[in-house]
Each structure stands twice: as structure tokens, then as C-alpha cells.
C-alpha positions as semicolon CSV with decimal commas, in nm:
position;residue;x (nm);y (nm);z (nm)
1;X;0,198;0,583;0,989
2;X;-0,030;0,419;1,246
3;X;0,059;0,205;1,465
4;X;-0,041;-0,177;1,416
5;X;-0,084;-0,457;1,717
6;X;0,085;-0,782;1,598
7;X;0,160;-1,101;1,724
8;X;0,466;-1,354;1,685
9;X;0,352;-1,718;1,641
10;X;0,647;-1,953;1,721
11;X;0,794;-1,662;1,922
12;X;1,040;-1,946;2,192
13;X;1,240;-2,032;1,827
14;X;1,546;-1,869;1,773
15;X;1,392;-1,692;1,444
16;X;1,078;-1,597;1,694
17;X;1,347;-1,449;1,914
18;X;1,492;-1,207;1,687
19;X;1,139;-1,070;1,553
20;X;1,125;-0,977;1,909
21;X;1,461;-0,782;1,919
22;X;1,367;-0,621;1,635
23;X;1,004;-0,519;1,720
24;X;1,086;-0,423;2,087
25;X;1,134;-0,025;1,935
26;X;1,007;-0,086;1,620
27;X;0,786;0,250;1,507
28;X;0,513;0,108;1,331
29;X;0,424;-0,264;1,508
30;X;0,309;-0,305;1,868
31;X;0,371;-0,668;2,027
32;X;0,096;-0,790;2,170
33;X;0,075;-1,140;2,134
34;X;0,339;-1,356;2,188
35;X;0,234;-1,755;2,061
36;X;0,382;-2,118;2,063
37;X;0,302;-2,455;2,085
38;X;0,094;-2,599;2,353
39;X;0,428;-2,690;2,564
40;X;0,492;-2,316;2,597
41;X;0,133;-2,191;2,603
42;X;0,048;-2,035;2,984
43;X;0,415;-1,963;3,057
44;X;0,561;-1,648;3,085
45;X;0,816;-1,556;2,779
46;X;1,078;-1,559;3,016
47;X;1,015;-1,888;3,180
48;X;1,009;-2,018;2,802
49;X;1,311;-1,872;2,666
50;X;1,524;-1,756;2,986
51;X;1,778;-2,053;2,933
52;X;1,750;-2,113;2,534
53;X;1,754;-1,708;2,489
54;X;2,038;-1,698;2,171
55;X;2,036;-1,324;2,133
56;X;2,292;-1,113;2,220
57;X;2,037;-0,804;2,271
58;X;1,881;-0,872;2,606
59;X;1,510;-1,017;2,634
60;X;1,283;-0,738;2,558
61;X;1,165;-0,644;2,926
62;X;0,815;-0,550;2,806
63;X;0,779;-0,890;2,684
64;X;0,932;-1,093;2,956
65;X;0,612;-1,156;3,184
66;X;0,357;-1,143;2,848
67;X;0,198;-1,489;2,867
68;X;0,246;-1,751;2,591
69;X;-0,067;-1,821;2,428
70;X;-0,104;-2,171;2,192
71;X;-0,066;-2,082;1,880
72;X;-0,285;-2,371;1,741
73;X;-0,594;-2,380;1,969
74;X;-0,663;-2,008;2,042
75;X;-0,649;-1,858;1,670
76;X;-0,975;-1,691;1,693
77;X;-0,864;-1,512;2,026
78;X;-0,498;-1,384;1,861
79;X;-0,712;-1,280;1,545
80;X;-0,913;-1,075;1,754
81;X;-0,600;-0,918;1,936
82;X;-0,365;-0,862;1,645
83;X;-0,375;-0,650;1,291
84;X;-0,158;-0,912;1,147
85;X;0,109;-1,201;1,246
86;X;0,436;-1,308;1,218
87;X;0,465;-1,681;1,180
88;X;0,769;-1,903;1,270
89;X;0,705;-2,229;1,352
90;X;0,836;-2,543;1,385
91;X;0,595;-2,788;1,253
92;X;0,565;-3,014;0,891
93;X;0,501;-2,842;0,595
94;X;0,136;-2,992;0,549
95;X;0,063;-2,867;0,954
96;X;0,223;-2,516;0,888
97;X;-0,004;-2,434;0,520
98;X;-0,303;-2,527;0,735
99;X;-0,176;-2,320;1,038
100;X;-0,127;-2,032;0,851
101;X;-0,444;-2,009;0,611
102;X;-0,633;-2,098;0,957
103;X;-0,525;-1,718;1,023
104;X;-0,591;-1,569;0,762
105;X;-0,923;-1,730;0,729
106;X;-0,975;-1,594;1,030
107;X;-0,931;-1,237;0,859
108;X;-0,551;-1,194;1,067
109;X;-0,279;-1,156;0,721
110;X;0,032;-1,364;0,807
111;X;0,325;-1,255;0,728
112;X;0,527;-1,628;0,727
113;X;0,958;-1,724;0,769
114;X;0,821;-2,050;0,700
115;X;0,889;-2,233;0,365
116;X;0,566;-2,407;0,356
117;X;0,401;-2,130;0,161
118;X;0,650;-2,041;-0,080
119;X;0,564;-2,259;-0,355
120;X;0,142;-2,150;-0,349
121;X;0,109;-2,011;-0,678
122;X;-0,087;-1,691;-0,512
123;X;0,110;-1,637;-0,208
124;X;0,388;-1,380;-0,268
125;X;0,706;-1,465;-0,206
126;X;0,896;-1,104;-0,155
127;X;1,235;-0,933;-0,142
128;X;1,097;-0,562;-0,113
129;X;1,385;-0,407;-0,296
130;X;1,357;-0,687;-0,572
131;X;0,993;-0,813;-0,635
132;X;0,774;-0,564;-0,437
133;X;0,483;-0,555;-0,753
134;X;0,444;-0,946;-0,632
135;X;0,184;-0,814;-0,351
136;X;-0,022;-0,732;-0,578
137;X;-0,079;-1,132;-0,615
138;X;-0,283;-1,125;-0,254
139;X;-0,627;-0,928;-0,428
140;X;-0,656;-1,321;-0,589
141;X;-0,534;-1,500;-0,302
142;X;-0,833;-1,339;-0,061
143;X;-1,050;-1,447;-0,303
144;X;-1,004;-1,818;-0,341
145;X;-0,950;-1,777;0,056
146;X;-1,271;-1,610;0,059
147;X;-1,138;-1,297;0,319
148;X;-1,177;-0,962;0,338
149;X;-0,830;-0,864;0,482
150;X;-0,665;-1,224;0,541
151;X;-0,403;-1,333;0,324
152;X;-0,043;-1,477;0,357
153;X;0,291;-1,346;0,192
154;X;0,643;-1,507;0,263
155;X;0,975;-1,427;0,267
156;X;1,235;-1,626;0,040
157;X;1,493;-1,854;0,181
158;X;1,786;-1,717;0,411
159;X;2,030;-1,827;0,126
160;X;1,894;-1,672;-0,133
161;X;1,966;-1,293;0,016
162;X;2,312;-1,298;-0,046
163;X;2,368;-1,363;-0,411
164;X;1,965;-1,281;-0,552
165;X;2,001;-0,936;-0,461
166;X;2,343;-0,888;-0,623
167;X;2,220;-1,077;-1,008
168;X;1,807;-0,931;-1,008
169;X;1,969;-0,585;-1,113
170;X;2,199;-0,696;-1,365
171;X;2,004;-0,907;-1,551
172;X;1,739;-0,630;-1,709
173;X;2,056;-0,491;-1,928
174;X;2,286;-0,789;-1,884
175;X;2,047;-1,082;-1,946
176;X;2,181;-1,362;-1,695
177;X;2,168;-1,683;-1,823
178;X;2,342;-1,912;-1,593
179;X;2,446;-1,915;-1,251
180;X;2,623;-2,147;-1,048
181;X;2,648;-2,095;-0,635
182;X;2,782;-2,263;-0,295
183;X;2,703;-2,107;-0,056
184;X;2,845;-2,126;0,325
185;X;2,633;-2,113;0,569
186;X;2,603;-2,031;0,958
187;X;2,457;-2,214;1,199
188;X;2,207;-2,000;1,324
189;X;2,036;-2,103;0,956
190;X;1,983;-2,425;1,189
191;X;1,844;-2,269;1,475
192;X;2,199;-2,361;1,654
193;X;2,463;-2,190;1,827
194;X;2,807;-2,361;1,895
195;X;2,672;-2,515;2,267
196;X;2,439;-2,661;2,126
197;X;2,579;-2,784;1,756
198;X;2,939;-2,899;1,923
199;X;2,988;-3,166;1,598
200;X;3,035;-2,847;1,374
201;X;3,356;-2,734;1,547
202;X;3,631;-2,757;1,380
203;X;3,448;-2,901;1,096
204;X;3,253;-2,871;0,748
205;X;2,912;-3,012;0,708
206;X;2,886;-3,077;0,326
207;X;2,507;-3,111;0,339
208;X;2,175;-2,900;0,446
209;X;1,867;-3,131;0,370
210;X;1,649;-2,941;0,119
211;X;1,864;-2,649;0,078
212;X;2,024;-2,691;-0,222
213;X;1,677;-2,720;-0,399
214;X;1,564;-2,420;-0,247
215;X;1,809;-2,195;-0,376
216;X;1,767;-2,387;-0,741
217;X;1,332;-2,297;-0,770
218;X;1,304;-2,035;-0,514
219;X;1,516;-1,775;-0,770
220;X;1,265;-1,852;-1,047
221;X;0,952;-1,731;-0,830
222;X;1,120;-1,380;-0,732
223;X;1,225;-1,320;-1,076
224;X;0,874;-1,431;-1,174
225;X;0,543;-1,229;-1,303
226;X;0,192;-1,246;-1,167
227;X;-0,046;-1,324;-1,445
228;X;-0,402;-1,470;-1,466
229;X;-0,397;-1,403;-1,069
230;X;-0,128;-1,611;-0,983
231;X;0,279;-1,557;-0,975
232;X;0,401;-1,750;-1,286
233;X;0,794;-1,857;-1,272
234;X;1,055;-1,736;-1,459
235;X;1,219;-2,061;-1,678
236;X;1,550;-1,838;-1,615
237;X;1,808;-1,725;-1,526
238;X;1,930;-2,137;-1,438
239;X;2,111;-2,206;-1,137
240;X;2,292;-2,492;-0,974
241;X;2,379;-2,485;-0,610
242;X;2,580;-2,638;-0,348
243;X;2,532;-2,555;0,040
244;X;2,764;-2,630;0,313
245;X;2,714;-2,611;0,682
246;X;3,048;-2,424;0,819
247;X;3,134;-2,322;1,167
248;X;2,986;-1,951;1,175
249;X;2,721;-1,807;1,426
250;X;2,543;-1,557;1,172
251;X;2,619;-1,458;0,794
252;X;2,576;-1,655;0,510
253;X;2,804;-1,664;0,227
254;X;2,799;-1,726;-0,142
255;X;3,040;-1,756;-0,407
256;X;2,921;-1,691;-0,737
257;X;2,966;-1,782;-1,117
258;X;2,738;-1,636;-1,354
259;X;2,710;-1,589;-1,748
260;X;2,541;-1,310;-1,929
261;X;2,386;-1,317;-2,290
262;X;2,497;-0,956;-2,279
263;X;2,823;-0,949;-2,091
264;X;2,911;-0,625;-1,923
265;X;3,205;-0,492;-1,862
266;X;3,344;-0,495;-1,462
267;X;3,293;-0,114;-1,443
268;X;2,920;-0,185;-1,534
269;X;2,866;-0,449;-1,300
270;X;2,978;-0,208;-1,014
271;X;2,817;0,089;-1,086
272;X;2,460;-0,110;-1,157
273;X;2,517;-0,255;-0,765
274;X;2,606;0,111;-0,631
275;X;2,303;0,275;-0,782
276;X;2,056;0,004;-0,690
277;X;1,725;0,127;-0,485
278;X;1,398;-0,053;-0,469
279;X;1,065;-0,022;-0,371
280;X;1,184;-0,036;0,009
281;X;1,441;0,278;-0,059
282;X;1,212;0,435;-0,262
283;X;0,956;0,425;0,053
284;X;1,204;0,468;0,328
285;X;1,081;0,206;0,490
286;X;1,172;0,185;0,851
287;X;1,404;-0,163;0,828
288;X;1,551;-0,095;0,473
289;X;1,920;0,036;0,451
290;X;2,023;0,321;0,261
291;X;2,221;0,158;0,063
292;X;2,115;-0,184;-0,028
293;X;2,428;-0,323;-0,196
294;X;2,793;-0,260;-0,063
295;X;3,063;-0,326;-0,326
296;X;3,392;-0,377;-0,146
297;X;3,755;-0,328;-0,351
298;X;3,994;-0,519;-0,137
299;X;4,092;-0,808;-0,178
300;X;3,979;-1,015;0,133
301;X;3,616;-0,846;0,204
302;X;3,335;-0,905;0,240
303;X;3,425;-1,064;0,535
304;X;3,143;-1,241;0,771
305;X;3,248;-1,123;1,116
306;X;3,292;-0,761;1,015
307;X;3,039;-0,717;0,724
308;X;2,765;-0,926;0,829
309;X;2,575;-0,652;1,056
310;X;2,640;-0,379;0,773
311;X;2,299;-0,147;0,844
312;X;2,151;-0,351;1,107
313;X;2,234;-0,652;0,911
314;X;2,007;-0,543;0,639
315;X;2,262;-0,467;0,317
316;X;2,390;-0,727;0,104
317;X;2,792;-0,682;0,074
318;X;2,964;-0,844;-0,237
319;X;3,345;-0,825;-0,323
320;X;3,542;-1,043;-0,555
321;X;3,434;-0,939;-0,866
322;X;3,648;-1,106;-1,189
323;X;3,665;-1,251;-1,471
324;X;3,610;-1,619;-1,494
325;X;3,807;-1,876;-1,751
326;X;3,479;-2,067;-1,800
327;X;3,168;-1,851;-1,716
328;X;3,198;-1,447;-1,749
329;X;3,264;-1,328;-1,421
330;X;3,278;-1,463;-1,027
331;X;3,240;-1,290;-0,753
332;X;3,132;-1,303;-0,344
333;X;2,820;-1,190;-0,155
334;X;2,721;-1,226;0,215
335;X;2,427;-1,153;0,394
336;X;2,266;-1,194;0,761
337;X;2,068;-1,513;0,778
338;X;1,884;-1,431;1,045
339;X;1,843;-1,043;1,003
340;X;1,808;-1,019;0,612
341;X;1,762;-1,354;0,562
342;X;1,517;-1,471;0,811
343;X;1,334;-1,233;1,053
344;X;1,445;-0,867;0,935
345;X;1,327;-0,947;0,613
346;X;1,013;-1,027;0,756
347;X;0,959;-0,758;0,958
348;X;1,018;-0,520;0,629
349;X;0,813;-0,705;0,405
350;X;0,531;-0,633;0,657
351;X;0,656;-0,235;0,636
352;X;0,605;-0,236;0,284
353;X;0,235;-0,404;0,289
354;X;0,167;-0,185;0,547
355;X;0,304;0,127;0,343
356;X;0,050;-0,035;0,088
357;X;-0,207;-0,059;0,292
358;X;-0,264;-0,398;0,326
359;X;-0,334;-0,384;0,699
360;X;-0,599;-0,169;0,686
């Protein structure tokens, strides 16, 4: 595989800090643009980050004395640099979708963290393991764009990659029907840690603005199909959610109630997580784990502190699993929000559109 040159945009954020943990070795993308706002822009990296740094992997020394550029006003100069772009800003929605097809108008494919984008019927929203055919979306998206190689894809919700992954495999012999989740999620999801988010110790926050209706819709676009050059939603499986805030650095958790039209039996349910590979396995992409799901028997897993970094934080861990007195079965999942869920998941939908081609 060649190596490509990319560029983070919002790279001071705590999501822009991890994409550069995780590209500092990575063995397919070269950093060479680092980009935020216009308060950043002409500092070094380190005099941006040095005292909001909330990794606990060191600043990436190669990138430490890169200098910021503004990720608004010199698009056409980062184009020029860069084969494609992360994107992880913090702006509105409305300033974001025109930030983003600015880029790829400008023939540099973004590949976005941002929820802005998620809902633009041509714009492929991707789990690589789950809905990897969805790329194939961006041949109509160029084309109302009117570029030859620009194009944006996204990355679901951080939520989402706990309990998605652990129904989309059951339901092409199970048929879900109906699924009910809370999930519990860290702070990082917030772009907090605990010095700076002191109300949520000791303490429950029974409300994340937006959240809730995000990991309602966002389902029915992954388990969607892309027709008449756009990705049409599925009208099912239904879910109802509930999110809480709780007092955890990383990992978000689920707990899950679903009902089948076809309900399996527990032994089923099991061995269809075990054996589960996707596209990203399939390629051995760089960023996917081996194993993608993690069934755990004991009682009290998966646990956050100790399962939450399971393969680099990529696998989905789920334990639990029973039968329920009013839907068929409950179980657990947990994922990383800010490896899986945020900018690892990023960083291997980009490996499998590179994989693709879609770079080139």
C-alpha cells in the first residue's frame, strides 16, 4: 500500500488529539497538515495543546513544532498538501456541511467525526465491518459535487458502536424487530476529562442534548441500501433510546433489549457474534481487530475499565446475554468512544476507502 499525506482539521480538540496518537506510526497515512481555527492558526501544536493535551500517549514529537494552519481560510493550500482529511471540528452544523464540501470541492475527500454530514442522503455513513458496500454511494455524491476525487464519508455516532455491531449480524437470520437501549456514557463523548467536568463526580447526568435521537435514526441509515444514487433508510429494526452522562473517562456502555420475528436460541446468538468478520477482517485492514466481537461468560464483564481497550480499543465486547420476561433476550455491549467510536473508526474507514481506492 502507498503511502498517503493527510491532514487533521480541528486537530487542538480532544477527538483531533487522538487521530494524532493514532496516525503518529500509522503504515499507510503521513501527517502533514495539522489545522484549526483561526485562534490556533500560526502556533506551534505544542503551544496549542501543551496544557489541554488529554492523552495519555505523549504528544507525537514529530508533530509538536508542525505549525497550525486555519482550517477555514487556507483550504486551497491544505488541498494542495494533503491526499485526503480528517475533519473534527467544533463549529454549527450549517458552518461544518459548508466546511467540509469546501474540501472536497476543492478535490481533498474528507473523511468527517462530525455529525453534520450524516443525514446527506449521498454521504456514506460507515461501520467497515457492518455497511462497507455504502461507499459505493460517493460515485453519485462527486457528481452532484461536480469532483473528480472529492467527496465526504462519515463515521456514525460514538454510541452507536457498542450495541449496532452486536444486532447488524443477527438480524439477516433472526429478523430484529425492536430494540430498546440506554446507554452510559463517558465523558470523553463530551470532550471532558474529570478536571475539567468536576459537576459529574459523584454524579449521573440523565441527559446528552441530541443524543438520544441520534442513536434512534442513525441505526436506520447503516442498516440502509443505496438505491437511485442515494443511501435509502431502513424503516427497521425500531429503536428507543435513553443516554446518560456517568462518571467514566473512556468506554461507552449499552444495555440492550431486543425482539426477533425469528427468535434464536442463546447458543445461536453466541456463535453468530464469535464468527462475525466484515469487510475490514476480510481486508486486514491495518486498525481492524481480529476479532471484532468478544462474547464474555461471566457474570460481571464486560467491564469498562478492563474491556474498553480490548485490540487497541477497536472490538466491541458484549456479555449479559438472557432471556427477557417482556422482549426476547437482554444483554450488554461496550465500546471505546473515542477509539471505535470517534477517531479509530475514522482512521479505518479511511483504510478501507483507501484499500478501495478511493484516494487515488
Amino acid at each position: 500500500m502507498k503511502k498517503y499525506n493527510v491532514g487533521i482539521i480541528g486537530a487542538t480538540g480532544m477527538v483531533g488529539q487522538r487521530f494524532a496518537t493514532l496516525l503518529e506510526n500509522h503504515p499507510w497515512f503521513n501527517v502533514k497538515v495539522l489545522a484549526a481555527s483561526g485562534r490556533s492558526a500560526g502556533k506551534t501544536y505544542l503551544e496549542c495543546v501543551g496544557d489541554r493535551w488529554a492523552m495519555k500517549a505523549p504528544i507525537p514529537e514529530a508533530m509538536k513544532s508542525m505549525v497550525i494552519m486555519n482550517a477555514e481560510e487556507d483550504i486551497e493550500k491544505i488541498a494542495s498538501m494533503v491526499d485526503f482529511v480528517f475533519c473534527a471540528v467544533n463549529m454549527k452544523k450549517e458552518e461544518i456541511k459548508a466546511l467540509e464540501e469546501a474540501y472536497a470541492k476543492h478535490e481533498c475527500p474528507v473523511i468527517s467525526n462530525n455529525s453534520a454530514h450524516r443525514h446527506t442522503p449521498d454521504v456514506p455513513m460507515v461501520i467497515p465491518e457492518l455497511n462497507a458496500d455504502h461507499i459505493e454511494v460517493i460515485a453519485d455524491q462527486k457528481k452532484r459535487l461536480g469532483t473528480k476525487r472529492g467527496f465526504i464519508a462519515v463515521k456514525s455516532n460514538c454510541s452507536l458502536q457498542s450495541y449496532v455491531p452486536a444486532l447488524f449480524p443477527l438480524d439477516s437470520d433472526f429478523d430484529v424487530e425492536d430494540a430498546l437501549v440506554c446507554t452510559y456514557q463517558a465523558i470523553s463523548g463530551a470532550g471532558k476529562t474529570f478536571e475539567t467536568f468536576p459537576e459529574i463526580v459523584d454524579n449521573v447526568i440523565p441527559f446528552i442534548g441530541g443524543e438520544e435521537e441520534k442513536s434512534e435514526q442513525e441505526p436506520l441509515k447503516i442498516w440502509g441500501k443505496v438505491e437511485n444514487g442515494v443511501i435509502v433508510n431502513a424503516e427497521k429494526p425500531h429503536f428507543t433510546a435513553q443516554c446518560l452522562r456517568v462518571p467514566v473517562s473512556d468506554g461507552h456502555m449499552a444495555a440492550v433489549f431486543v425482539r426477533f420475528n425469528k427468535k434464536p436460541s442463546k447458543e445461536e446468538i453466541i456463535k453468530k457474534w464469535e464468527n462475525f468478520k466484515g469487510t475490514a477482517q476480510e481486508l486486514e485492514l491495518p486498525s481492524a481487530p481480529k476479532q471484532f466481537i468478544h462474547y464474555f461468560t461471566e457474570d460481571n464483564m464486560p467491564q469498562t475499565k478492563l474491556q474498553r481497550d480490548l485490540d487497541g480499543g477497536m472490538a466491541i465486547s458484549v456479555g449479559r446475554l438472557r432471556e427477557d420476561t417482556q422482549y426476547d433476550y437482554k444483554f450488554v455491549c461496550l465500546s471505546h468512544n473515542t477509539l471505535r467510536g470517534a477517531a479509530g473508526g475514522g482512521v479505518l474507514l479511511a483504510e478501507l476507502l483507501a484499500a478501495k481506492g478511493y484516494f487515488d
